[in-house]
mmCIF file of C-alpha atoms in Angstrom:
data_model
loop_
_atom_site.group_PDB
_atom_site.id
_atom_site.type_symbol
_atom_site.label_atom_id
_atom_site.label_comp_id
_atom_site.label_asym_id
_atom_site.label_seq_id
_atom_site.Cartn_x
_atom_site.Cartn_y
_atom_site.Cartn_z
ATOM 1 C CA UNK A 154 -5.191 5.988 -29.577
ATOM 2 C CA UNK A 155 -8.152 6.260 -26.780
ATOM 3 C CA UNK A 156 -8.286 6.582 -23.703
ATOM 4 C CA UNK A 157 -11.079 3.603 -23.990
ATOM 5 C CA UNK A 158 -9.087 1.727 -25.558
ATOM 6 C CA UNK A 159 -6.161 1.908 -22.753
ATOM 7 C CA UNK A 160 -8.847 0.958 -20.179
ATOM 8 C CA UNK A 161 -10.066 -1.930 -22.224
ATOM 9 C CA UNK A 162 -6.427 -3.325 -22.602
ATOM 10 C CA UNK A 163 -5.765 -2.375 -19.187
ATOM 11 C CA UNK A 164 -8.702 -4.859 -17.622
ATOM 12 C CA UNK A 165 -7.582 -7.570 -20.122
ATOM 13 C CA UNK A 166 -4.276 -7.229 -18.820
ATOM 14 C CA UNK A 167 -5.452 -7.772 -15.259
ATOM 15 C CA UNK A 168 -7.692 -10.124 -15.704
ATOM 16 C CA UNK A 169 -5.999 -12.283 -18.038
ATOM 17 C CA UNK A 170 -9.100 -13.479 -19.744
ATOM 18 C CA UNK A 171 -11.619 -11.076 -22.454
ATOM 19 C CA UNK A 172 -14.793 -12.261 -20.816
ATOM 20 C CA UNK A 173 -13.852 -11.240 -17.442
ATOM 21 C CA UNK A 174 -12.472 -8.047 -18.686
ATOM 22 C CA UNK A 175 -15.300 -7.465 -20.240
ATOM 23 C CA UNK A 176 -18.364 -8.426 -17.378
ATOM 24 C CA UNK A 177 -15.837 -6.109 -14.848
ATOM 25 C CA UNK A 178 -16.472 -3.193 -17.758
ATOM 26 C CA UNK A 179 -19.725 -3.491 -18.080
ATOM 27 C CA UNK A 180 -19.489 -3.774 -22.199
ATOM 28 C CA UNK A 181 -19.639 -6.109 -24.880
ATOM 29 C CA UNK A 182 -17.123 -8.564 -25.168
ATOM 30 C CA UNK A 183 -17.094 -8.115 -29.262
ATOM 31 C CA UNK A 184 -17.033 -4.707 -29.041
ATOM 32 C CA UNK A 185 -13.855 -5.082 -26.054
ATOM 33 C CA UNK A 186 -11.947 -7.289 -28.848
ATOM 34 C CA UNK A 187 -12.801 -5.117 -31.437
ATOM 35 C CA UNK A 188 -11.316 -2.340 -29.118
ATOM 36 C CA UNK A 189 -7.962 -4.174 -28.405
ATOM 37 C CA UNK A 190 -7.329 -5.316 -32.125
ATOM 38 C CA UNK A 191 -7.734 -1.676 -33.432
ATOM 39 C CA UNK A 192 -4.987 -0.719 -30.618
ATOM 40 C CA UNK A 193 -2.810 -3.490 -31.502
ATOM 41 C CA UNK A 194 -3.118 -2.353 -35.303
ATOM 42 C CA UNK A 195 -2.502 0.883 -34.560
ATOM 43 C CA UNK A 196 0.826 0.366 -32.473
ATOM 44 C CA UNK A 197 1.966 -2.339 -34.979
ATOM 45 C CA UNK A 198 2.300 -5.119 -32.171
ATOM 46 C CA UNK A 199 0.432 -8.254 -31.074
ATOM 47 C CA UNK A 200 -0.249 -6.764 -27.007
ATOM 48 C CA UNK A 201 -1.820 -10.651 -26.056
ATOM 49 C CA UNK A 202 -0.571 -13.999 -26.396
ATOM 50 C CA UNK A 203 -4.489 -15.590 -26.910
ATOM 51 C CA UNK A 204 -4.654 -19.436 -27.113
ATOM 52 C CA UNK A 205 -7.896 -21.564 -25.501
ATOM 53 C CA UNK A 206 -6.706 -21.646 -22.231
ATOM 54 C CA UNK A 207 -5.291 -18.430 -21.520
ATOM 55 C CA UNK A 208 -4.803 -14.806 -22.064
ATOM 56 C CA UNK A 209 -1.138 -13.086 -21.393
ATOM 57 C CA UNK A 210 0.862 -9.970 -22.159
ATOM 58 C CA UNK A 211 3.335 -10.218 -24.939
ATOM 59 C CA UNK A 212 6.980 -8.032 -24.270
ATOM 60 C CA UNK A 213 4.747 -5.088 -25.911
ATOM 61 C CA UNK A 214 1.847 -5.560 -23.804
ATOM 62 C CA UNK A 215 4.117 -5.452 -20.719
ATOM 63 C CA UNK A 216 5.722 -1.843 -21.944
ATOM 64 C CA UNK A 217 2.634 -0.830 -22.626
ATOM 65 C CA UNK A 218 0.776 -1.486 -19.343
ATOM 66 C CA UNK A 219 2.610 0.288 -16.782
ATOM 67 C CA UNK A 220 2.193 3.402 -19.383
ATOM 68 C CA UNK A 221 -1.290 3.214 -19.715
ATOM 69 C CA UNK A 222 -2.164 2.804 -16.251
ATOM 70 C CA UNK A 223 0.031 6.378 -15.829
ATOM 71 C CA UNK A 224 -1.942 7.766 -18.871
ATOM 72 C CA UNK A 225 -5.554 6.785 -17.115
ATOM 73 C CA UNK A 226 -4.396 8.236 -14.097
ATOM 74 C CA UNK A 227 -3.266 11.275 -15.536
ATOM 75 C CA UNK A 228 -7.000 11.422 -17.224
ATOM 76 C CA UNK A 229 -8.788 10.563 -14.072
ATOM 77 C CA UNK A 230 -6.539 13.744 -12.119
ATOM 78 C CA UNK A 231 -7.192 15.872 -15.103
ATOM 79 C CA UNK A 232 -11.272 15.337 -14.273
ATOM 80 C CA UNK A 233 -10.549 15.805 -10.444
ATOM 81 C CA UNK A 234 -8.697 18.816 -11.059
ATOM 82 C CA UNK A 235 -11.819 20.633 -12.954
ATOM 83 C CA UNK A 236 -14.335 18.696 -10.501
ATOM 84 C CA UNK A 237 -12.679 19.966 -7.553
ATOM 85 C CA UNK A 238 -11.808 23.776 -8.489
ATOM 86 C CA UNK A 239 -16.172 23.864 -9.199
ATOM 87 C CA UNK A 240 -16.276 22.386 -6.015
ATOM 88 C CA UNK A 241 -17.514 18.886 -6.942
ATOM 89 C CA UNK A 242 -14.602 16.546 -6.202
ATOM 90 C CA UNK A 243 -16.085 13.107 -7.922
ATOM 91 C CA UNK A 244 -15.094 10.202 -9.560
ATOM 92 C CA UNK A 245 -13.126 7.242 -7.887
ATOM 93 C CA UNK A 246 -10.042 7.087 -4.953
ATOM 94 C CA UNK A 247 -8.483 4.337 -4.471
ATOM 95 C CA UNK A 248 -6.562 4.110 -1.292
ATOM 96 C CA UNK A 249 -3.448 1.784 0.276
ATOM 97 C CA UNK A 250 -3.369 1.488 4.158
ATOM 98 C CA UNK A 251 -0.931 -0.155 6.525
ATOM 99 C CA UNK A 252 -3.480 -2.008 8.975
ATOM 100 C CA UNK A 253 -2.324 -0.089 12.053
ATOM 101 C CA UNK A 254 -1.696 3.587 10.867
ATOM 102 C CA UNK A 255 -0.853 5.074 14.425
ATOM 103 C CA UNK A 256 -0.389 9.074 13.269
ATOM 104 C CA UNK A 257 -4.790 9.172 12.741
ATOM 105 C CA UNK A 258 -7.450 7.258 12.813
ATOM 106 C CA UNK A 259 -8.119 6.815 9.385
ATOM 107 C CA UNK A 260 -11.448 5.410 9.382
ATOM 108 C CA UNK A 261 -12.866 8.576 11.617
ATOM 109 C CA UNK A 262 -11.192 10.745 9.021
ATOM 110 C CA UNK A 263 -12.965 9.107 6.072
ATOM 111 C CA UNK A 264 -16.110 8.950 7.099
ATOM 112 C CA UNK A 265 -16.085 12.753 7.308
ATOM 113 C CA UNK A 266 -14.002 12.957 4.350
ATOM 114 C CA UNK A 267 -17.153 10.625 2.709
ATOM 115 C CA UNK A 268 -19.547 12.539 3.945
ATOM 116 C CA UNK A 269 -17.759 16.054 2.642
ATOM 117 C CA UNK A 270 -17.113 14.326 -1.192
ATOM 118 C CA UNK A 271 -20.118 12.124 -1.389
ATOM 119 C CA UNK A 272 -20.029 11.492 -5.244
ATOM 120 C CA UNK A 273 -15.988 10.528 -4.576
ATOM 121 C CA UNK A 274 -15.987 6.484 -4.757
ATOM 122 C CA UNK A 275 -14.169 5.312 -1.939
ATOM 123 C CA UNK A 276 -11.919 2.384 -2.253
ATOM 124 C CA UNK A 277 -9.555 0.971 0.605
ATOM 125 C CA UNK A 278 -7.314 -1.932 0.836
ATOM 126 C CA UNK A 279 -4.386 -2.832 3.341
ATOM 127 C CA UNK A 280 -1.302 -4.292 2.705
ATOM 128 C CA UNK A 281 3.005 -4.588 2.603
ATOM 129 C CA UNK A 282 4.703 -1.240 2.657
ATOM 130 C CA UNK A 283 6.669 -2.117 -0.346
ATOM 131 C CA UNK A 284 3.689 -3.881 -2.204
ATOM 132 C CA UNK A 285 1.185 -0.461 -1.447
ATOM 133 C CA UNK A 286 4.148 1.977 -2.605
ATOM 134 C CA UNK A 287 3.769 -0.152 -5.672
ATOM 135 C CA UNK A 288 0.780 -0.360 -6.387
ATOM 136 C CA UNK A 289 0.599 4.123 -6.618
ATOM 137 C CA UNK A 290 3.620 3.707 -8.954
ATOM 138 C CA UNK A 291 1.899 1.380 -11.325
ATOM 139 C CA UNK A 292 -1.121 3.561 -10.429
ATOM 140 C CA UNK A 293 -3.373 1.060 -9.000
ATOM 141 C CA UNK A 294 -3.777 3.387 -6.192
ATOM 142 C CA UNK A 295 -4.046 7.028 -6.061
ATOM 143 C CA UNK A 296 -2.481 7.399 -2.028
ATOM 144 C CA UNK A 297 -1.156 4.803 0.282
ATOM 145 C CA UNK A 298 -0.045 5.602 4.090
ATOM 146 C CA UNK A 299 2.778 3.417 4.507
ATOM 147 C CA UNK A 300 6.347 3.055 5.928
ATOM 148 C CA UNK A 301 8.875 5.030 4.098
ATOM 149 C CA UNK A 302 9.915 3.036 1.491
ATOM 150 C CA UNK A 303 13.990 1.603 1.031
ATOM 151 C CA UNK A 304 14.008 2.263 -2.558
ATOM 152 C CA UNK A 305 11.802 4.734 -3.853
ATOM 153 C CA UNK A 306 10.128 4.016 -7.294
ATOM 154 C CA UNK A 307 9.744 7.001 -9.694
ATOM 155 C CA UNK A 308 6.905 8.750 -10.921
ATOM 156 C CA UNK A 309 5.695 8.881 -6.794
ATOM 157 C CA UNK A 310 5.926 11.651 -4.040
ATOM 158 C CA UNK A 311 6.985 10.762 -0.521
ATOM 159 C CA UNK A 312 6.342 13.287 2.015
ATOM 160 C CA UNK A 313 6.905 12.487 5.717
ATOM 161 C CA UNK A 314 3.985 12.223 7.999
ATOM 162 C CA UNK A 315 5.380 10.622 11.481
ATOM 163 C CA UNK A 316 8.043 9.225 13.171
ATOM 164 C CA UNK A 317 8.513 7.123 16.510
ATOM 165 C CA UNK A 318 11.038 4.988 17.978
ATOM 166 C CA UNK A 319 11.293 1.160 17.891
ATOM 167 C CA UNK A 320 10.729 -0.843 21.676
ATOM 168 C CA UNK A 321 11.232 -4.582 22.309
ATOM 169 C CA UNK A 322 7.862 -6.740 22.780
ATOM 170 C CA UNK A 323 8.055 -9.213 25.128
ATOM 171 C CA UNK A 324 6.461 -11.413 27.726
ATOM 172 C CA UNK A 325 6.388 -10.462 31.371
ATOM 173 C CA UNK A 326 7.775 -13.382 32.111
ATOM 174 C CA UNK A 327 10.800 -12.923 29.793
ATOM 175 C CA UNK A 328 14.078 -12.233 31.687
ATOM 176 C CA UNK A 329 14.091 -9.037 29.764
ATOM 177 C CA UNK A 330 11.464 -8.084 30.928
ATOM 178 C CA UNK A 331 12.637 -6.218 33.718
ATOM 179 C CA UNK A 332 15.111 -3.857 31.935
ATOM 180 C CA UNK A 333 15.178 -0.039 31.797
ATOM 181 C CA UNK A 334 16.950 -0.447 28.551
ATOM 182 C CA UNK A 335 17.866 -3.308 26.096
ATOM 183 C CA UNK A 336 21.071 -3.611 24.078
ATOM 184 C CA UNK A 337 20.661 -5.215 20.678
ATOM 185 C CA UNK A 338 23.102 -7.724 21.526
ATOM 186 C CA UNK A 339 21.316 -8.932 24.632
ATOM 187 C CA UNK A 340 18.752 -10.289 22.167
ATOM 188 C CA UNK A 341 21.698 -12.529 20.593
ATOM 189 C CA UNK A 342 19.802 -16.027 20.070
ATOM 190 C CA UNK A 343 16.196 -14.719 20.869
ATOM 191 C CA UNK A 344 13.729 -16.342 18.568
ATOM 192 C CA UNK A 345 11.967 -13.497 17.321
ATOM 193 C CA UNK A 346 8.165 -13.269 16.071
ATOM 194 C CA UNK A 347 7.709 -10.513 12.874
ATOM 195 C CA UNK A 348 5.534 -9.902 10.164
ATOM 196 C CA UNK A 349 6.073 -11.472 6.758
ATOM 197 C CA UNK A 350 8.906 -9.901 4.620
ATOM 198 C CA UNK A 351 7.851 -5.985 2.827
ATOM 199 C CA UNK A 352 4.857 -5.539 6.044
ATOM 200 C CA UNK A 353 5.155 -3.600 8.657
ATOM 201 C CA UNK A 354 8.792 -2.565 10.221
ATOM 202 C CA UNK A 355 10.350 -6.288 9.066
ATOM 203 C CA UNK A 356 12.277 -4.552 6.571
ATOM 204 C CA UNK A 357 13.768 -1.961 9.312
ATOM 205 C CA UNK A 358 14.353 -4.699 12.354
ATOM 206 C CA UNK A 359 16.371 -6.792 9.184
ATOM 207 C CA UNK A 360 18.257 -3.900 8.824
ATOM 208 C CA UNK A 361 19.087 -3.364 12.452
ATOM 209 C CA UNK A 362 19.545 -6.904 13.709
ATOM 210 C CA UNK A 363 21.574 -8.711 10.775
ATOM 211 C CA UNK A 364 21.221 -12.273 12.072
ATOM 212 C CA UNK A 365 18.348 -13.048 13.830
ATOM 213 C CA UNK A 366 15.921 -16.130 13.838
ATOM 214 C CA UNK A 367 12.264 -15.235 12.719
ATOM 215 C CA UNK A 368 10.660 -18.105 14.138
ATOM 216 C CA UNK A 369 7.076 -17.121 13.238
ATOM 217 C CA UNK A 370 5.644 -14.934 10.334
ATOM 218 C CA UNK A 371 2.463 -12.934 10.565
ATOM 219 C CA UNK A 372 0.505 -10.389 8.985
ATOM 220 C CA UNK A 373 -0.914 -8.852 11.659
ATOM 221 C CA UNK A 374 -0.382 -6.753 14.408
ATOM 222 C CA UNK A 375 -2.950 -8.312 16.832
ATOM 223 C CA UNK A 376 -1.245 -11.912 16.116
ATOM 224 C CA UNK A 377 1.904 -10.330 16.470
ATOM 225 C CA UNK A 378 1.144 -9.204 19.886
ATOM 226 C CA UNK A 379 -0.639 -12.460 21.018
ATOM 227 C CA UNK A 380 2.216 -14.675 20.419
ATOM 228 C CA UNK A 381 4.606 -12.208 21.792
ATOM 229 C CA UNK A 382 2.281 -12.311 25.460
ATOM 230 C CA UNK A 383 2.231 -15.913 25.872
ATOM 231 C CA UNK A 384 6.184 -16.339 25.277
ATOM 232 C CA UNK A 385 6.737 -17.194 21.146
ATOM 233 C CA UNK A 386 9.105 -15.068 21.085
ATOM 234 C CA UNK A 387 10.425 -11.408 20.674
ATOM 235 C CA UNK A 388 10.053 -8.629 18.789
ATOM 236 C CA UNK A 389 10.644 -5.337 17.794
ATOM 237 C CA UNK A 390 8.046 -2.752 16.845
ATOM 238 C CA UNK A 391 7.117 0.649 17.184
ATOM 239 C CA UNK A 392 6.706 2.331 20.342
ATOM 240 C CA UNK A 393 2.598 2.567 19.428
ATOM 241 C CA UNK A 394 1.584 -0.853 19.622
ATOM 242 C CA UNK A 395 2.273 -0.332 23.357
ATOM 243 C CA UNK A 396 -1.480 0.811 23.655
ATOM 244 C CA UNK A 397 -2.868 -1.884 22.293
ATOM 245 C CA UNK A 398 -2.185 -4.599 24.827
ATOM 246 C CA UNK A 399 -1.411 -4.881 28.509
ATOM 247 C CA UNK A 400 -0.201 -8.272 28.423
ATOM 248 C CA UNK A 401 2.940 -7.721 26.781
ATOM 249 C CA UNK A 402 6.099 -5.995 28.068
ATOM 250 C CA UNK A 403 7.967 -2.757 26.213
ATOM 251 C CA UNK A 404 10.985 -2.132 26.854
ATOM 252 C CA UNK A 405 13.591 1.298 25.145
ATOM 253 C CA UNK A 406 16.395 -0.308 23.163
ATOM 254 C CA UNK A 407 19.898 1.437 24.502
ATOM 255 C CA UNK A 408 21.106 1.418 20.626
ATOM 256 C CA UNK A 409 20.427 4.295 18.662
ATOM 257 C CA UNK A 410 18.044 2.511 15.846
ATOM 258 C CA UNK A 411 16.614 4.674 13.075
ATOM 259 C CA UNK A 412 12.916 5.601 13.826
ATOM 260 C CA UNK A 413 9.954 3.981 12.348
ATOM 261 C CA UNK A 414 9.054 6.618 9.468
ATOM 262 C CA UNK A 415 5.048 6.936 8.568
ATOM 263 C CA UNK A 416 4.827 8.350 4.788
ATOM 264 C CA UNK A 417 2.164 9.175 2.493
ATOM 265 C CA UNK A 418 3.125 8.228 -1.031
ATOM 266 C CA UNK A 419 0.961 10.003 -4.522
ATOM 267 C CA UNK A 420 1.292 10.138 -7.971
ATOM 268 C CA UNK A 421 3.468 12.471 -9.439
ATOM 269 C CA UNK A 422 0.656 14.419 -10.093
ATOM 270 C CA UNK A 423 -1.374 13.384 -6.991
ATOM 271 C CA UNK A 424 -4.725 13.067 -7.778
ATOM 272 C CA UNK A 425 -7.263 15.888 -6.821
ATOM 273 C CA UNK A 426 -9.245 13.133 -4.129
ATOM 274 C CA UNK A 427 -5.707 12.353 -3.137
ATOM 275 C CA UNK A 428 -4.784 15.649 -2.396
ATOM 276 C CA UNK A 429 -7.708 16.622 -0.157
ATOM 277 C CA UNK A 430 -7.448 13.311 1.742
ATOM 278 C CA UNK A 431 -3.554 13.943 2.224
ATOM 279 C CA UNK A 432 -4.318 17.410 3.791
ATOM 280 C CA UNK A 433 -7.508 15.997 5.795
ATOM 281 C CA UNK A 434 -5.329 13.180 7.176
ATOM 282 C CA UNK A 435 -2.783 16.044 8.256
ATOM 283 C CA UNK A 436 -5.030 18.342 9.778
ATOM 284 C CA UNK A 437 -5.814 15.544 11.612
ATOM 285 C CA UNK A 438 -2.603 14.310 12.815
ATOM 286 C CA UNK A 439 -1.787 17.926 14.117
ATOM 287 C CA UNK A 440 0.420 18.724 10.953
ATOM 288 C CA UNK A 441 0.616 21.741 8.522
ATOM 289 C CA UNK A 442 -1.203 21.264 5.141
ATOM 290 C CA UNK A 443 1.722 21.877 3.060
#
């Protein structure tokens, strides 16, 4: 078995078709089928269902896929590992964001971090706590900055970055509004505005206010905000998002909630490019490397 041959299975996999798999790979489709055939000989098991219409994993090629993304990973940190003891951190990073990631500001740490490791491939996307914690454990993503995760998956490292407590957002107008503290159970009936299940703190406000009424769904912290100022609704978030409007009203909670938990979440290896982003994003934030 080679590691070409994982990576070949592993873009038919995700692309669900041999062509596309192929164009995203830059190789010949023959040679791609040849590649998969020889691995499905090899393991004694059909990998793909293949019909006209359609390209999908058997039960085999399902097992198989969440190991060979850990096996390409594992590859890809070996290559980091030699790069970056010569000095010469290269290859790819692939990176998972919340979209408002109070502890640093993540884009002034990566364009130094680009500048520093300019033949390390940048890649960044933004997403669900749960969906970006995830994606590292399948290894789709070498690091994601997220909230710290209900139920961790294996094979990842969680290590704590920040904390802060959790305010009500609300109108000025709101008869809340005026409060020097707000009991959960003042906000009994309140039609609440969040963001969509597994973003942002949703999954910690469920878990604080049982039975509430989530009007409106967003995914977004600027929408979230906006319908909170003209009178949507409620909602609560952490205590940072007060600095990014002046039109809506925060207010302490009187309850001791648990605290909204920022996390950084690797490979178990971390990569090489994840490691030296981890400790750049930590130097920044004011925290120890280790």
């Amino acid at each position: 078995m080679e590691l070409r041959q994982l990576s070949y299975f592993v873009a038919v996999a995700e692309e669900c078709h041999f062509t596309r798999a192929a164009k995203r790979l830059h190789v010949a489709q023959s040679g791609l089928s040849a590649s998969v055939r020889s691995l499905e000989r090899e393991l004694g098991a059909d990998l793909f269902v293949r019909n006209t219409r359609q390209v999908r994993l058997t039960p085999a090629g399902t097992a198989l896929l969440a190991e060979a993304r850990r096996t390409l990973a594992a590859s890809t940190a070996c290559v980091d590992a030699v790069a970056a003891v010569q000095g010469l951190l290269r290859g790819s990073l692939t990176i998972g964001t919340l979209q408002c990631l109070h502890v640093v500001h993540l884009p002034t740490v990566l364009a130094t971090f680009v500048s520093t490791y300019p033949r390390l491939d940048i890649e960044l996307r933004t997403g669900g706590s749960g969906e970006l914690t995830g994606q590292v454990a399948q290894g789709k993503l070498d690091v994601a900055f997220v909230a710290r995760p209900a139920v961790r998956p294996d094979d990842v490292v969680v290590t704590h970055l920040a904390s802060e407590p959790m305010v009500l957002a609300c109108a000025p107008s709101h008869p809340l509004a005026s409060s020097a503290r707000v009991p959960l159970a003042a906000l009994a009936g309140e039609r609440f505005v969040d963001f969509a299940p597994d973003w942002g703190p949703r999954d910690l406000v469920d878990s604080v206010v049982g039975d509430r009424h989530v009007a409106l769904e967003v995914t977004d912290v600027h929408s979230l905000l906006d319908m909170v100022a003209v009178g949507l609704g409620v909602a609560l978030v952490p205590q940072s998002f007060s600095v990014k409007t002046d039109r809506v009203q925060f207010i302490g909670l009187a309850d001791r909630v648990p605290k909204w938990e920022t996390v950084t979440v690797t490979s178990a290896p971390p990569s090489a490019g994840a490691t030296a982003l981890v400790t750049d994003v930590r130097r920044a934030a004011g925290l120890a490397s280790g």
